[in-house]
Coordinates of C-alpha atoms in Angstrom, one line a residue:
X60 CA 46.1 -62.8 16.2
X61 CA 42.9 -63.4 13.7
X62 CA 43.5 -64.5 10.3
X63 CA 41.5 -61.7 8.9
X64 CA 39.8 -64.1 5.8
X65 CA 37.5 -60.9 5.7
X66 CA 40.6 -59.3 3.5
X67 CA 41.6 -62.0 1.6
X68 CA 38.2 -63.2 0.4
X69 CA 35.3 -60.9 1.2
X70 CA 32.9 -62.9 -0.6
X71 CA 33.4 -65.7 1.5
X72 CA 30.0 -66.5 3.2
X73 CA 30.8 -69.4 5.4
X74 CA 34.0 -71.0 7.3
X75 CA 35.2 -72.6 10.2
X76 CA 37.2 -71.4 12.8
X77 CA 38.4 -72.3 16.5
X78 CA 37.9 -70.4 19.4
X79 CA 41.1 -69.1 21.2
X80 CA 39.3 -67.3 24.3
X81 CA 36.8 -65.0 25.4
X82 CA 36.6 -61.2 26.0
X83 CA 35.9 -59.8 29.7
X84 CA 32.6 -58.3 28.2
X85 CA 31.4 -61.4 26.3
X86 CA 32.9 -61.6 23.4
X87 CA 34.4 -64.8 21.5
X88 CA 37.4 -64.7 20.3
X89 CA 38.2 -66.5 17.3
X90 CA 41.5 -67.9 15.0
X91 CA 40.1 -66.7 11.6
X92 CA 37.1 -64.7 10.5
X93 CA 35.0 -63.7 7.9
X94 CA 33.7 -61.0 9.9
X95 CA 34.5 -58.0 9.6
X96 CA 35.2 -55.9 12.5
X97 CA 33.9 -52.5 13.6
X98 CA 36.6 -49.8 11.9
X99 CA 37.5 -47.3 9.3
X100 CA 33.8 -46.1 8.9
X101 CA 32.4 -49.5 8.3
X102 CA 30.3 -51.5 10.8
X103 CA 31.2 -54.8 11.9
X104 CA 29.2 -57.9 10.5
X105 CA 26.6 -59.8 12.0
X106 CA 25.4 -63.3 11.0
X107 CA 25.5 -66.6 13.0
X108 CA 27.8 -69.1 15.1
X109 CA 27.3 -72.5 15.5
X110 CA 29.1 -75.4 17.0
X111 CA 28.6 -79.3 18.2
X112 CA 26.0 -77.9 21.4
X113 CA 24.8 -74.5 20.6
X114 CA 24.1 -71.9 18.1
X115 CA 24.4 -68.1 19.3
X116 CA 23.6 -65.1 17.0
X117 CA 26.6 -62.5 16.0
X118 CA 25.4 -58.8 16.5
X119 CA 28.6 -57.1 15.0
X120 CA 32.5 -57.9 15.6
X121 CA 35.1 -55.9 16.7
X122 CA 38.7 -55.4 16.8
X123 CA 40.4 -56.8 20.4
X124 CA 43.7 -56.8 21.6
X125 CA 46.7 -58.4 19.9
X126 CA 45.0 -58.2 16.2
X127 CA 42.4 -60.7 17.6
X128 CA 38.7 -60.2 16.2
X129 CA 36.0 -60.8 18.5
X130 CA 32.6 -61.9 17.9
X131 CA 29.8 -60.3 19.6
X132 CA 26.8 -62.0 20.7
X133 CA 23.0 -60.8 19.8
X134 CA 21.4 -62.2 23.1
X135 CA 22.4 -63.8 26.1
X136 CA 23.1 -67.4 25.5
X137 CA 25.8 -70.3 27.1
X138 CA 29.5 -69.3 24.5
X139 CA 31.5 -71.9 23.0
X140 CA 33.9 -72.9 25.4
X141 CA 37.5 -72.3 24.4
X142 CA 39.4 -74.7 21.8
X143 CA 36.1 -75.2 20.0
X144 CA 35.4 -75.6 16.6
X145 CA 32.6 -73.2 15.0
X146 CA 31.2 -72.5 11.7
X147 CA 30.8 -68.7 10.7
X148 CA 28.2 -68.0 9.0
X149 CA 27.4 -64.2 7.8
X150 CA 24.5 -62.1 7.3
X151 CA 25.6 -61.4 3.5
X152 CA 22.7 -59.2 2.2
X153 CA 23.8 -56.6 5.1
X154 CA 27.5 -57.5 4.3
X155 CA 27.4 -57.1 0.5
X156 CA 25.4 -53.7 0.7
X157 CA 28.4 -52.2 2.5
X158 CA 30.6 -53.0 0.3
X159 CA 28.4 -51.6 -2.5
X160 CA 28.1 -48.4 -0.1
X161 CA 32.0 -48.5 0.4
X162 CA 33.4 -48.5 -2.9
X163 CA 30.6 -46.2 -4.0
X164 CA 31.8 -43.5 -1.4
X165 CA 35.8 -44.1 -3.0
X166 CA 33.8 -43.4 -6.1
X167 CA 32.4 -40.2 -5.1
X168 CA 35.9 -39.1 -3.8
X169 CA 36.9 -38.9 -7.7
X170 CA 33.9 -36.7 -8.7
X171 CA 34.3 -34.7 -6.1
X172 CA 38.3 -34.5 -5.9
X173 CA 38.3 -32.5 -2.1
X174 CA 39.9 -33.6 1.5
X175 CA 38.3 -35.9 3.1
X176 CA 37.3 -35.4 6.4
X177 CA 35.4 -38.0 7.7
X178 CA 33.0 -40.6 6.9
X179 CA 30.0 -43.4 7.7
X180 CA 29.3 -46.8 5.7
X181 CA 25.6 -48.2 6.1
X182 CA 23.6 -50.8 4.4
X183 CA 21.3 -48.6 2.9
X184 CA 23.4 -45.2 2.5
X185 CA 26.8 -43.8 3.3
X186 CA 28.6 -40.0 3.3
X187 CA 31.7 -38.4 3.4
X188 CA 32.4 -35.1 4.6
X189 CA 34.5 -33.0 2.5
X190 CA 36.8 -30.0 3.5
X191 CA 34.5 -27.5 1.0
X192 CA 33.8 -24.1 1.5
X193 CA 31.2 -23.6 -0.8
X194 CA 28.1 -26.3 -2.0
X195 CA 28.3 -28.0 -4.9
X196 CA 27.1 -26.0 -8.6
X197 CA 25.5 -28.7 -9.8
X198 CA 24.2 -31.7 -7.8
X199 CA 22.8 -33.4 -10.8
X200 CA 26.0 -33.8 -12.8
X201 CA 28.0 -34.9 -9.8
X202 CA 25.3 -37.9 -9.5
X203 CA 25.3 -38.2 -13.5
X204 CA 29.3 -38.3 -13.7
X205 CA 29.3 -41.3 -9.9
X206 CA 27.0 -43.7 -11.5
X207 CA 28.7 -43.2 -14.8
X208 CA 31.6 -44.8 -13.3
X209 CA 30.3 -47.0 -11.8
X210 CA 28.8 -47.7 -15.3
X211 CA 32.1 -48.4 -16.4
X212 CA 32.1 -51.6 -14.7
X213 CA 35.9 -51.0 -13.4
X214 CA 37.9 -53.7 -11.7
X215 CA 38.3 -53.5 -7.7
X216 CA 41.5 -54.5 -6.7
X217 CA 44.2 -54.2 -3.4
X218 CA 47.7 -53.5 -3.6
X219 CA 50.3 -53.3 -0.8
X220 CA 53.1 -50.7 0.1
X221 CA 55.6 -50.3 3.1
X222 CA 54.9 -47.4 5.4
X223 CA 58.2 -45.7 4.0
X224 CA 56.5 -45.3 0.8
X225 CA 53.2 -44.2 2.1
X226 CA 55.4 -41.6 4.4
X227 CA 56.9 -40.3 1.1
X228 CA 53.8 -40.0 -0.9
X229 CA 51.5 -38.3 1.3
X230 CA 49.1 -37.3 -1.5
X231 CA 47.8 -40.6 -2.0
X232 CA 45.8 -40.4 1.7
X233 CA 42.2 -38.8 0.9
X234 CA 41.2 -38.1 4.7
X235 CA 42.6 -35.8 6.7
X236 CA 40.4 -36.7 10.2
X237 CA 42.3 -40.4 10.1
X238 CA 45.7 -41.5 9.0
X239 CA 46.2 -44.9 7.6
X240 CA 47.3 -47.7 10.7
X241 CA 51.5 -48.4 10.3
X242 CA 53.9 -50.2 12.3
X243 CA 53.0 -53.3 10.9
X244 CA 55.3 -52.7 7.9
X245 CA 53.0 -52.7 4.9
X246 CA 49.8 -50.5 4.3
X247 CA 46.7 -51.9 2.0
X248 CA 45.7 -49.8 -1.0
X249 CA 42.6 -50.1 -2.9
X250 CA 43.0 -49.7 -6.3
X251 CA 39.6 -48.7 -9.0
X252 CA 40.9 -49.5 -12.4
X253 CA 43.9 -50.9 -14.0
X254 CA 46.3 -49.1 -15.9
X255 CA 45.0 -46.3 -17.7
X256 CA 41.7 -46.9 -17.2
X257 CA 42.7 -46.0 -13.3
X258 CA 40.5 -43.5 -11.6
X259 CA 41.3 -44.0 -8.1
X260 CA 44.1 -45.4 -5.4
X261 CA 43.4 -45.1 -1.5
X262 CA 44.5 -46.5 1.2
X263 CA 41.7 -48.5 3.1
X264 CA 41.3 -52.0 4.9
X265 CA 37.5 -52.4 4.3
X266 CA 35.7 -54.8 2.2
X267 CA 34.5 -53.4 -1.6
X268 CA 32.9 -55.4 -4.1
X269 CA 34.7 -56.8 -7.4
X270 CA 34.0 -54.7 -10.3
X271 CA 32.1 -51.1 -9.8
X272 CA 29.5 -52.4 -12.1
X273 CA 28.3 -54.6 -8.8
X274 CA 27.0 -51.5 -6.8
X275 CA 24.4 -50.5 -9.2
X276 CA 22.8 -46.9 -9.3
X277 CA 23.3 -44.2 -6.5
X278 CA 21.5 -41.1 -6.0
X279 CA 23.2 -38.6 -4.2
X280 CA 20.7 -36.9 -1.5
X281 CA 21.0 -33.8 0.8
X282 CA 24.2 -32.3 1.2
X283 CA 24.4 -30.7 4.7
X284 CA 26.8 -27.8 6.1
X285 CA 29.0 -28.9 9.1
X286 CA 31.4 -26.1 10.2
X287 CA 32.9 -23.3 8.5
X288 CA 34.4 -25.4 5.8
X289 CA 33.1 -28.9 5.9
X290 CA 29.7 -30.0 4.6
X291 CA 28.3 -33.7 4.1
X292 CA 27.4 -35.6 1.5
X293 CA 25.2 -38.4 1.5
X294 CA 24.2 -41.5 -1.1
X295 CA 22.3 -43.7 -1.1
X296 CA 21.9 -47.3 -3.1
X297 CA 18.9 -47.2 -5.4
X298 CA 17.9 -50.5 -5.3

């Protein structure tokens, strides 16, 4: 299994790891990353790997078997062999701007306060696609009311509870296209805003930044029918 150091410090720009194998397809397997892997609407991160011989490029990760994230490569190029020490090294603009993009899209779950039922993180823009009959009266107060919150410079934060508790409080899932992952005992919430300044409380294992203030202004663009009932909406960082 991968220690995911993703999770427990997404800021965390550079670290060393070992390899513990290799994928049939290519890909390097590592003990620890700070890579995220390819899931839940988010892409997986790219950046650099170097060890004692070599240095390859890391077009994206993904999720392998046994909770094992592998790395994989940009180009052809000779892998680290197995047992080796590497250094991780990530692309953090294109890192940082999804999680700007990521906890913007929880934010726009609260203005617009509809079932979830699907979704896309990019570095530039994001959406969510809502169970929603009918468009939107008023675009311009819905982008007025997101950046307003994010405004309010509110604290990012995770929380953890079993999968009996989720099970028993079904209203706290938003999407209705993807259920949370259980059987590992214990499901990670993301929490926007402490005590009664609280706006919002999800479950998600993605990477968001620390404080709402950090994604800056969004502008909410087209919003697209898709199906009777569902219809997409798109933002997109302003700067």
């Amino acid at each position: 299994m991968t220690e995911p150091l993703f999770r427990t410090d997404p800021y965390l720009r550079e670290a060393e790891a070992r390899v513990i194998g290799h994928t049939a397809e290519g890909g390097i397997l590592i003990d620890r990353s700070i890579f995220y892997p390819t899931g839940g609407g988010q892409p997986g991160d790219s950046g650099l790997l170097e060890w004692e011989s070599g240095r390859l490029p890391v077009a994206t990760a993904i999720k392998a078997e046994g909770g094992r994230v592998a790395l994989v490569p940009a180009e052809a190029g000779a892998l680290p062999p197995e047992g080796a020490p590497v250094r991780q090294i990530l692309d953090w603009e294109r890192r940082h701007r999804h999680m700007r993009v990521h906890t913007a899209l929880h934010l726009l779950s609260v203005v617009i306060p509809l079932p979830v039922t699907g979704g896309q993180i990019g570095a530039e823009r994001g959406r969510l696609d809502f169970d929603m009959p009918e468009p939107p009266a008023d675009v311009a107060a819905l982008e007025e009311a997101l950046n307003a919150l994010v405004g309010r410079d509110l604290p990012v934060s995770e929380d953890w509870i079993t999968d009996e508790e989720l099970l028993a409080d079904p209203t706290i899932v938003k999407t209705m296209s993807v259920m949370p992952p259980t059987g590992q005992g214990r499901v990670r919430l993301v929490r926007i805003g402490q005590g009664a300044d609280q706006v919002d409380l999800q479950p998600c294992g993605g990477t968001h930044v620390a404080r709402t203030g950090e994604i800056g202004r969004v502008a909410i663009g087209k919003i697209e029918k898709k199906g009777r009932q569902n219809r997409r909406v798109t933002l997109a960082l302003a700067d």
